[in-house]
Short mmCIF file of C-alpha atoms in Angstrom, two decimals:
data_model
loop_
_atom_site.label_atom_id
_atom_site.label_comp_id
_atom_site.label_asym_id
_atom_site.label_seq_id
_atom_site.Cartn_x
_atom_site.Cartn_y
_atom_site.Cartn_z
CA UNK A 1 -2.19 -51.43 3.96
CA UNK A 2 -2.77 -55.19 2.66
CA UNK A 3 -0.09 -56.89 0.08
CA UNK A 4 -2.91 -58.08 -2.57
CA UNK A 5 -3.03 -62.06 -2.43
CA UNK A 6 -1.96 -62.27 -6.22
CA UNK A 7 1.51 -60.21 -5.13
CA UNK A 8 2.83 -62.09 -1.99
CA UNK A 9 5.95 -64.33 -3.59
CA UNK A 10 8.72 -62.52 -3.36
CA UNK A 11 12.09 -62.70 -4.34
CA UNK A 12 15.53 -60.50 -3.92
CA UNK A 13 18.33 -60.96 -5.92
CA UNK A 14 21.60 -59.76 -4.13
CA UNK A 15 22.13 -60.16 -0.44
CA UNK A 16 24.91 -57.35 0.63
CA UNK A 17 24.17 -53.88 1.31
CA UNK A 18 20.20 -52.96 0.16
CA UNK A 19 19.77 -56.70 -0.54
CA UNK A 20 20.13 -58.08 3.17
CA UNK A 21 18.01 -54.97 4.07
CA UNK A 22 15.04 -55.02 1.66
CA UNK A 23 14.76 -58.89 2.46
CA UNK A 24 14.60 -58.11 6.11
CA UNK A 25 12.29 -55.28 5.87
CA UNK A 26 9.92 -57.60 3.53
CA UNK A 27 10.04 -60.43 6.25
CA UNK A 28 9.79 -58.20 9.23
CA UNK A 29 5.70 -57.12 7.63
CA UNK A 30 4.82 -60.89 7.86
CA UNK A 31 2.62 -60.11 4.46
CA UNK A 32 4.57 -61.88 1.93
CA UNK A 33 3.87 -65.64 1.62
CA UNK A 34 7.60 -66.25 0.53
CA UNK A 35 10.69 -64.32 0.31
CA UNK A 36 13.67 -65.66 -1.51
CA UNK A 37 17.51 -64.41 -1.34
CA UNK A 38 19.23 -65.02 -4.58
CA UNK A 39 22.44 -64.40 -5.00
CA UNK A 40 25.66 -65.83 -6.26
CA UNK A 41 26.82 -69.02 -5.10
CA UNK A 42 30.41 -68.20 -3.26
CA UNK A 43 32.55 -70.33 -1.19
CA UNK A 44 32.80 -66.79 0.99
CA UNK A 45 32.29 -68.03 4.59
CA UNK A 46 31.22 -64.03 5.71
CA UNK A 47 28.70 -64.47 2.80
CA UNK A 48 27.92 -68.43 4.43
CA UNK A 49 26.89 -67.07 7.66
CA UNK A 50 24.77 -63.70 6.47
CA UNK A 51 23.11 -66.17 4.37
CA UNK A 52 22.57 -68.67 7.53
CA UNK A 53 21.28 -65.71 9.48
CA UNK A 54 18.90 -64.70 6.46
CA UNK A 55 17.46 -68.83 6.75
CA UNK A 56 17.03 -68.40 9.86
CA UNK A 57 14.99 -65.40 9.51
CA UNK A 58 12.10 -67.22 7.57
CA UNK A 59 14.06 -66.25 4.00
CA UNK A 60 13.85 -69.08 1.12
CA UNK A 61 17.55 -69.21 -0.48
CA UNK A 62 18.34 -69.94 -4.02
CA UNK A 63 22.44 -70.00 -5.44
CA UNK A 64 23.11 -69.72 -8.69
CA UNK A 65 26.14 -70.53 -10.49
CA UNK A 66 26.08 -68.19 -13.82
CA UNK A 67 24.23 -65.15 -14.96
CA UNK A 68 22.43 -67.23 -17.58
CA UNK A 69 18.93 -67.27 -17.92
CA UNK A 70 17.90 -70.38 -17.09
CA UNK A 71 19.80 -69.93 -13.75
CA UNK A 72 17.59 -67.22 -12.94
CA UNK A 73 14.01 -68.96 -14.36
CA UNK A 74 14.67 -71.42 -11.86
CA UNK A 75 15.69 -68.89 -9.01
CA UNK A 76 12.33 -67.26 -10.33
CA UNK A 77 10.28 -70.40 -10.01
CA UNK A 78 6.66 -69.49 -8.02
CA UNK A 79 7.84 -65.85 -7.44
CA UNK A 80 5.50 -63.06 -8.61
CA UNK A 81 7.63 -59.65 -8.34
CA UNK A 82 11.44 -59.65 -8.14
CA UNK A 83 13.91 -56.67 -6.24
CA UNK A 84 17.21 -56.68 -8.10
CA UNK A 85 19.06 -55.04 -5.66
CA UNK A 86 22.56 -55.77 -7.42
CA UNK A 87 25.73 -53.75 -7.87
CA UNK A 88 26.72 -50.96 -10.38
CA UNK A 89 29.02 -53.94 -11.58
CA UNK A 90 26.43 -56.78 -12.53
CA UNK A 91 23.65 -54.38 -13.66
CA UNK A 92 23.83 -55.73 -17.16
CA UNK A 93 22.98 -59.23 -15.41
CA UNK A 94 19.68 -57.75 -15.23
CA UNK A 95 19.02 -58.72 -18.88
CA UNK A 96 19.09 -62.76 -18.25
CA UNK A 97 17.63 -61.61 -15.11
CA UNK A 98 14.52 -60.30 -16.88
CA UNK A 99 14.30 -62.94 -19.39
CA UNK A 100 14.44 -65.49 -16.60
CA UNK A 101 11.69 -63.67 -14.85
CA UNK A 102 9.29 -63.46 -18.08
CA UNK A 103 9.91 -67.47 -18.36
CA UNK A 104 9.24 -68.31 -14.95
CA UNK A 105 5.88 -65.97 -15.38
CA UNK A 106 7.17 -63.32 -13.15
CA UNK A 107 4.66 -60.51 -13.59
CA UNK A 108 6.85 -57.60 -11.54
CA UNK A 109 10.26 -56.76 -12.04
CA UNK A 110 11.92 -53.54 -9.92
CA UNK A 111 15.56 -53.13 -11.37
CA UNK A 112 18.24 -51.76 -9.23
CA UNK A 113 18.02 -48.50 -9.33
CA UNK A 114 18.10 -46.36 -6.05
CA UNK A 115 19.84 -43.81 -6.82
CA UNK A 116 20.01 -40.57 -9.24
CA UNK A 117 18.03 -40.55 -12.40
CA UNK A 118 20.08 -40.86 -15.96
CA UNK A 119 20.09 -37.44 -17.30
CA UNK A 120 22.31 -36.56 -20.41
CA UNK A 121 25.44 -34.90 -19.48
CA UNK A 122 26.73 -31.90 -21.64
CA UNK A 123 29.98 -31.85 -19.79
CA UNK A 124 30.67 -35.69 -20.86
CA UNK A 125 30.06 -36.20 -24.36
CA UNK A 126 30.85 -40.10 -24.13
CA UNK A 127 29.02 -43.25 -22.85
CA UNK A 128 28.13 -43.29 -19.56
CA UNK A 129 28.91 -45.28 -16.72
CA UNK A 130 25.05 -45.39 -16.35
CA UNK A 131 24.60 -46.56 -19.73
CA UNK A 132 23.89 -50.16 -18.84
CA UNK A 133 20.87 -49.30 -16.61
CA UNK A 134 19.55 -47.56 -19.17
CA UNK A 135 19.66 -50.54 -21.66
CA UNK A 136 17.80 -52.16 -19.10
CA UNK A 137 15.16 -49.32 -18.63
CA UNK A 138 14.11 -49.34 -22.59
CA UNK A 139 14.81 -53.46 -22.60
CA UNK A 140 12.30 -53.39 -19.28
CA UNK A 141 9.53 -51.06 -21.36
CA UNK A 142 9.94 -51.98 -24.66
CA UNK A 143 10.43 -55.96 -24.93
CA UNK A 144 9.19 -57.37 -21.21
CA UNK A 145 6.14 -55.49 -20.49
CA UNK A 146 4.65 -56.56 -24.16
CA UNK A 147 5.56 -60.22 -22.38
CA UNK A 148 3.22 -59.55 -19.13
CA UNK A 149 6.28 -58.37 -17.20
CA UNK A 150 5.50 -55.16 -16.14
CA UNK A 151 8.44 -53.29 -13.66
CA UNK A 152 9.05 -49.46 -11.87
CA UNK A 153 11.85 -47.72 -11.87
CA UNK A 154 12.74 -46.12 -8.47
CA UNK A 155 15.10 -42.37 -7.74
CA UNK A 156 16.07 -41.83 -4.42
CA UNK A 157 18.65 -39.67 -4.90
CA UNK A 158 22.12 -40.00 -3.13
CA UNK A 159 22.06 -42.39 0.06
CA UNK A 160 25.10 -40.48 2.48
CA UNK A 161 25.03 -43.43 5.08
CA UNK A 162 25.05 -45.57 2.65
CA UNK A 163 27.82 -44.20 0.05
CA UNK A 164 30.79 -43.46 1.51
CA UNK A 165 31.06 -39.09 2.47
CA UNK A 166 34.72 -39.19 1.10
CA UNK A 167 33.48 -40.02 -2.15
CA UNK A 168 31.61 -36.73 -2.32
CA UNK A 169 35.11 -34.98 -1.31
CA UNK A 170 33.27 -34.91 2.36
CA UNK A 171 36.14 -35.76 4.77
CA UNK A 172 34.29 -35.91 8.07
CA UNK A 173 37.12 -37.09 9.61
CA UNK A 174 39.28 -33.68 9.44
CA UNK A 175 36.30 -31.34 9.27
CA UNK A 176 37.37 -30.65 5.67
CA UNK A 177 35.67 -31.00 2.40
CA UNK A 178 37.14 -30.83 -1.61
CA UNK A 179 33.82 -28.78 -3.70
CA UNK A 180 34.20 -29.60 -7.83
CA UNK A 181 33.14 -26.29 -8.97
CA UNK A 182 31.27 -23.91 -6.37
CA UNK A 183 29.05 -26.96 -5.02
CA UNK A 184 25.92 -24.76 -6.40
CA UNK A 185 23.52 -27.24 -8.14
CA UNK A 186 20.86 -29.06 -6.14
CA UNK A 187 21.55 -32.82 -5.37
CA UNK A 188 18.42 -35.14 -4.08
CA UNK A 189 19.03 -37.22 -0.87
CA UNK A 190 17.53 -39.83 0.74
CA UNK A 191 18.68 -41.60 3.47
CA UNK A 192 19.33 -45.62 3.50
CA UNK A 193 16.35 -46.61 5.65
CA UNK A 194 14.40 -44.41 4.01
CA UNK A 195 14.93 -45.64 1.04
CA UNK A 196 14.27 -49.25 2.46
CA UNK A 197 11.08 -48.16 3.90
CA UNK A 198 9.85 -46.94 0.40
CA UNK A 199 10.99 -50.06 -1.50
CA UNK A 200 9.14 -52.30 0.95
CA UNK A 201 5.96 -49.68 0.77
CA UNK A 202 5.72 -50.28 -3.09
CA UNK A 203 5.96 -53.72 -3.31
CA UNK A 204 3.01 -53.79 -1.04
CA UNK A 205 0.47 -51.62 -3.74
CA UNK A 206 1.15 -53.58 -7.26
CA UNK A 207 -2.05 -52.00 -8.84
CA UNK A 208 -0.95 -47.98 -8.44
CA UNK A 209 3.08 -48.86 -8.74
CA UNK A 210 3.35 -50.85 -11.69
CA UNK A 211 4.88 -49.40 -14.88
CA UNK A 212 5.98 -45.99 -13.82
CA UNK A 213 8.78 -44.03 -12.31
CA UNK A 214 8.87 -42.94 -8.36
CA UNK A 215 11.12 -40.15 -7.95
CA UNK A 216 10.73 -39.72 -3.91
CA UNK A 217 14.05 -37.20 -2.20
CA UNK A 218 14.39 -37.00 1.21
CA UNK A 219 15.97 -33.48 0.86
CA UNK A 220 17.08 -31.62 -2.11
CA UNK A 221 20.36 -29.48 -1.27
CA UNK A 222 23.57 -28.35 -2.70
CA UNK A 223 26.54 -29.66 -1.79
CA UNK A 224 28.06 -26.02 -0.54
CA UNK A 225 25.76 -26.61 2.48
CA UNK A 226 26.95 -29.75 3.26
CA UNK A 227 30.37 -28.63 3.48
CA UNK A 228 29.57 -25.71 5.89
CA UNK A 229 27.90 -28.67 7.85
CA UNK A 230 31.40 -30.72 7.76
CA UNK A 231 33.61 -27.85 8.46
CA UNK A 232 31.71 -26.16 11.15
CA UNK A 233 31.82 -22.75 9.63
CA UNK A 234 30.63 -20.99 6.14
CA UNK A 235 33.76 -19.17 5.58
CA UNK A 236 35.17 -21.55 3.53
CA UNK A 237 37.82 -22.68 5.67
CA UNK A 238 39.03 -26.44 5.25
CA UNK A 239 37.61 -26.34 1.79
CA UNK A 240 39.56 -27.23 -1.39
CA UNK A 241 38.16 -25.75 -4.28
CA UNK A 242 38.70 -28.05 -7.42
CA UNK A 243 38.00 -26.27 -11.05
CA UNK A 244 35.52 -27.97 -13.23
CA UNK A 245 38.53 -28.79 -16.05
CA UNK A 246 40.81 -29.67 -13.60
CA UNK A 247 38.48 -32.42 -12.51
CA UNK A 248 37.73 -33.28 -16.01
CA UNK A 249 41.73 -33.79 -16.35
CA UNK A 250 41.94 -35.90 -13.60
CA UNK A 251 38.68 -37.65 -14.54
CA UNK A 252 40.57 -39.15 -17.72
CA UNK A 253 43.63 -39.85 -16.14
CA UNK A 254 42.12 -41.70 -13.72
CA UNK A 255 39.69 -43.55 -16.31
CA UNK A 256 42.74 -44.16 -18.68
CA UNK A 257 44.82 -46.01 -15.78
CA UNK A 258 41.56 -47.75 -15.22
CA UNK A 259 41.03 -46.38 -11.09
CA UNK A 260 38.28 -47.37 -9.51
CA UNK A 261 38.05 -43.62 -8.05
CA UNK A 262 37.32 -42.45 -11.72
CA UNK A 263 33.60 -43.20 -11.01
CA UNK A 264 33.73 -40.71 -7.79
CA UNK A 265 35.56 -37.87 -9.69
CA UNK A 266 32.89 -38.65 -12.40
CA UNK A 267 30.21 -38.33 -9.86
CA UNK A 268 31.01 -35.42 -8.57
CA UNK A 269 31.08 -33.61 -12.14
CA UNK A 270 27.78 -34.60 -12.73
CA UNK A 271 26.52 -33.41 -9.16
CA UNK A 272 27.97 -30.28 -10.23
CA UNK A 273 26.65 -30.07 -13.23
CA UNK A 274 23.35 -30.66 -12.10
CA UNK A 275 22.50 -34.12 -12.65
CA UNK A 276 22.60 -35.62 -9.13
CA UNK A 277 18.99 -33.80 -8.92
CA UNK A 278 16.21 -36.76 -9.70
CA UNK A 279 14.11 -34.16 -11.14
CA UNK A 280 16.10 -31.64 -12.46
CA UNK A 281 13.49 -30.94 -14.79
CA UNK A 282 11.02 -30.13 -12.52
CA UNK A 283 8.98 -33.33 -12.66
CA UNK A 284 6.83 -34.14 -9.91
CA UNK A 285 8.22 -35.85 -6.85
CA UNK A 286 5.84 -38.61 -5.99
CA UNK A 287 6.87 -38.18 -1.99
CA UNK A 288 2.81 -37.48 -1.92
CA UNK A 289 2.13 -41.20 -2.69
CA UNK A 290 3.65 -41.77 0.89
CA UNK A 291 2.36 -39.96 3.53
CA UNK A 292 3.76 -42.79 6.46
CA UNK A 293 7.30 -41.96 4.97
CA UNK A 294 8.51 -39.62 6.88
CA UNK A 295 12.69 -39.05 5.84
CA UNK A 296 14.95 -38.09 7.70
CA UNK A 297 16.66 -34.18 6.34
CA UNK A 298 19.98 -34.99 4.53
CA UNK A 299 21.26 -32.12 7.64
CA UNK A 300 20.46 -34.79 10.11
CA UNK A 301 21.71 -37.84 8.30
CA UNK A 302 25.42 -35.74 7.93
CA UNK A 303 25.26 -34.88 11.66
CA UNK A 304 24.38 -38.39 12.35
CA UNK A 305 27.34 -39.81 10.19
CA UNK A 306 29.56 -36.91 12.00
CA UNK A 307 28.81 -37.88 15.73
CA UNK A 308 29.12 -41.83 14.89
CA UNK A 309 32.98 -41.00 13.14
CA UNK A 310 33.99 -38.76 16.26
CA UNK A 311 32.45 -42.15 18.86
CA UNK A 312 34.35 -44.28 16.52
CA UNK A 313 37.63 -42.12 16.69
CA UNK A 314 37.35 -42.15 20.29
CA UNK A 315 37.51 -45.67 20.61
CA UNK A 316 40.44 -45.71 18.84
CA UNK A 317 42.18 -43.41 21.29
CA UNK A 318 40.83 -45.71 24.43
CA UNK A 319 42.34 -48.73 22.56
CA UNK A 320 45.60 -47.56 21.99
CA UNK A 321 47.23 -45.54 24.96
CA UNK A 322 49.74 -44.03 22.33
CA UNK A 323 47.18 -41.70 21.20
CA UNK A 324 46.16 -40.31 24.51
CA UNK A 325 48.62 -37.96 25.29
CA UNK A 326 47.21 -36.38 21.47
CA UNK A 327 44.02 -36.16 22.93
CA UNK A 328 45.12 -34.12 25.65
CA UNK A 329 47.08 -31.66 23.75
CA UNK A 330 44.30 -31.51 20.76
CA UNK A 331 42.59 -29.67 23.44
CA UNK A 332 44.50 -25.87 23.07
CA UNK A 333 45.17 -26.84 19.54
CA UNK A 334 41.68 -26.55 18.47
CA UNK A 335 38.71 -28.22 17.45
CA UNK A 336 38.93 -31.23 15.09
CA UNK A 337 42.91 -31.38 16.08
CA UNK A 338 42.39 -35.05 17.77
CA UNK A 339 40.59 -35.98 14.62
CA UNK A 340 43.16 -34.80 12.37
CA UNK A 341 45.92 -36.04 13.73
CA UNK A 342 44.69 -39.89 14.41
CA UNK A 343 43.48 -39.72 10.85
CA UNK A 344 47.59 -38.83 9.59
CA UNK A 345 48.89 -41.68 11.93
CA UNK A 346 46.37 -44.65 11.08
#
């Protein structure tokens, strides 16, 4: 497929996790004219030396100081479509963002997204955490495409090697697993390269992608298969079973001391509820519009992540000869055992 002529500036703003990856994947097709990083400016020497490796790579890089919009015109200058590939944090950066793109006559603009789609929660009768990427949806479709900006909003779903499984209450370590509920609802997945792959697909076809949604899933699951998956049995053994107002409860106490692990409790009541599905009400997955894409099940990505935690546990034990005489004895104690018991002493 050919990157029309009119399409092949390119810029990415964030340069850790899908960032580094969506800028390599554009550079690796050698159909893009430019690609600029933009990020942050940071005195962050680990951030110095991905950004050196990026350069050397063929990437243009561009460091601004403050989220303002004339920061980001300039970042903008001679780009046509911009990848904000930002965190959860500096979403509502994605205002100046937009406003800097519309000046410097940006005519694409892909908001970071990537994940589940923003479905009203019955359960939660508050603002969400999710409320700021919506403010940029309606700002996106109601103020910068009557500007000549237009933008599409991407759903992949949940991104396991990419999130971490704990988060989820999937403890691959131990074999265990903590279900919200009874795990029933379906939850879209889509696996991190996947989900690079697709980004880098659209950016290539401007005319059909522009102003629209793409809800693509890997798989679509429930999280009560998963868990079998982790534990190695569907008995429901190694499985904590956590009632839906009992994680509500903890939800606000964590929220009111202001943890960080409010968001995953938070999460994981509206996976249970039903909204971790990107089209929970039943609208079209556009997976069609893809037929090179070819994801990988959300079964295999968990195995995957499963085999590369028991590699990485063994190296542990090889490291440290303390933990060898464990390894021996884990084996009449039972599967998982080593596992277990490296996981209580680290």
């Amino acid at each position: 497929m050919s990157t029309e002529c009119a399409y092949d500036s390119i810029a990415v703003v964030g340069t850790g996790g899908y960032g580094w990856h969506f800028i390599s994947a554009l550079l690796a097709t050698r159909k893009f004219a430019r690609v600029r990083a933009v990020t942050r400016k940071t005195s962050d020497d680990a951030k110095h030396k991905r950004l050196q490796a990026l350069r050397q790579m063929g990437a243009e890089i561009f460091e601004y100081k403050s989220s303002r919009t004339e920061s980001f015109k300039q970042a903008f200058n001679g780009i046509h479509t911009v990848i904000s590939a930002v965190s959860i944090a500096a979403v509502p950066d994605q205002i100046s963002m937009i406003d800097g793109a519309i000046l410097a006559n940006v005519r694409w603009f892909i908001p970071s997204e990537y994940g589940v789609a923003h479905y009203p929660s019955v359960w939660m009768p508050f603002t969400s955490p999710m409320a700021p990427k919506m403010a940029v949806q309606k700002y996106l479709s109601e103020y910068a495409k009557s500007k000549g900006l237009s933008h599409t909003v991407i759903y992949t779903g949940l991104a396991l090697d990419y999130l971490d499984p704990q988060s989820l209450g999937l403890k691959l370590s131990k074999g265990s697993a903590t279900l919200v509920g009874r795990g029933g609802s379906p939850v879209s997945f889509t696996a991190f390269p996947d989900v690079v792959s697709l980004v880098v697909d659209i950016v290539q076809r401007p005319a059909e992608m522009q102003n629209r949604v793409i809800r693509f899933a890997g798989s679509t699951t429930k999280m009560r298969e998963l868990v079998k998956i982790v534990t190695n049995n569907d008995r429901g053994e190694n499985v904590k079973i956590v009632c839906i107002e009992e994680a509500k409860a903890k939800f606000c106490e964590l929220a009111r001391r202001q943890d960080m692990s409010a968001f995953q409790m938070y999460s994981r009541l509206l996976i249970e509820e039903g909204l971790g599905q990107i089209n929970r009400y039943r609208e079209p997955l556009d997976n069609g519009l893809f037929p090179e894409l070819h994801p990988e099940p959300i079964q295999q990505t968990l195995r995957r992540l499963i085999k590369a935690n028991e590699t990485t546990a063994k190296v542990k034990v090889k490291a440290n000869p303390a933990h060898r005489s464990t390894t021996v004895k884990s084996v009449t104690d039972g599967i998982g055992q080593t596992q277990r018991q490296l996981d209580d002493e680290n």
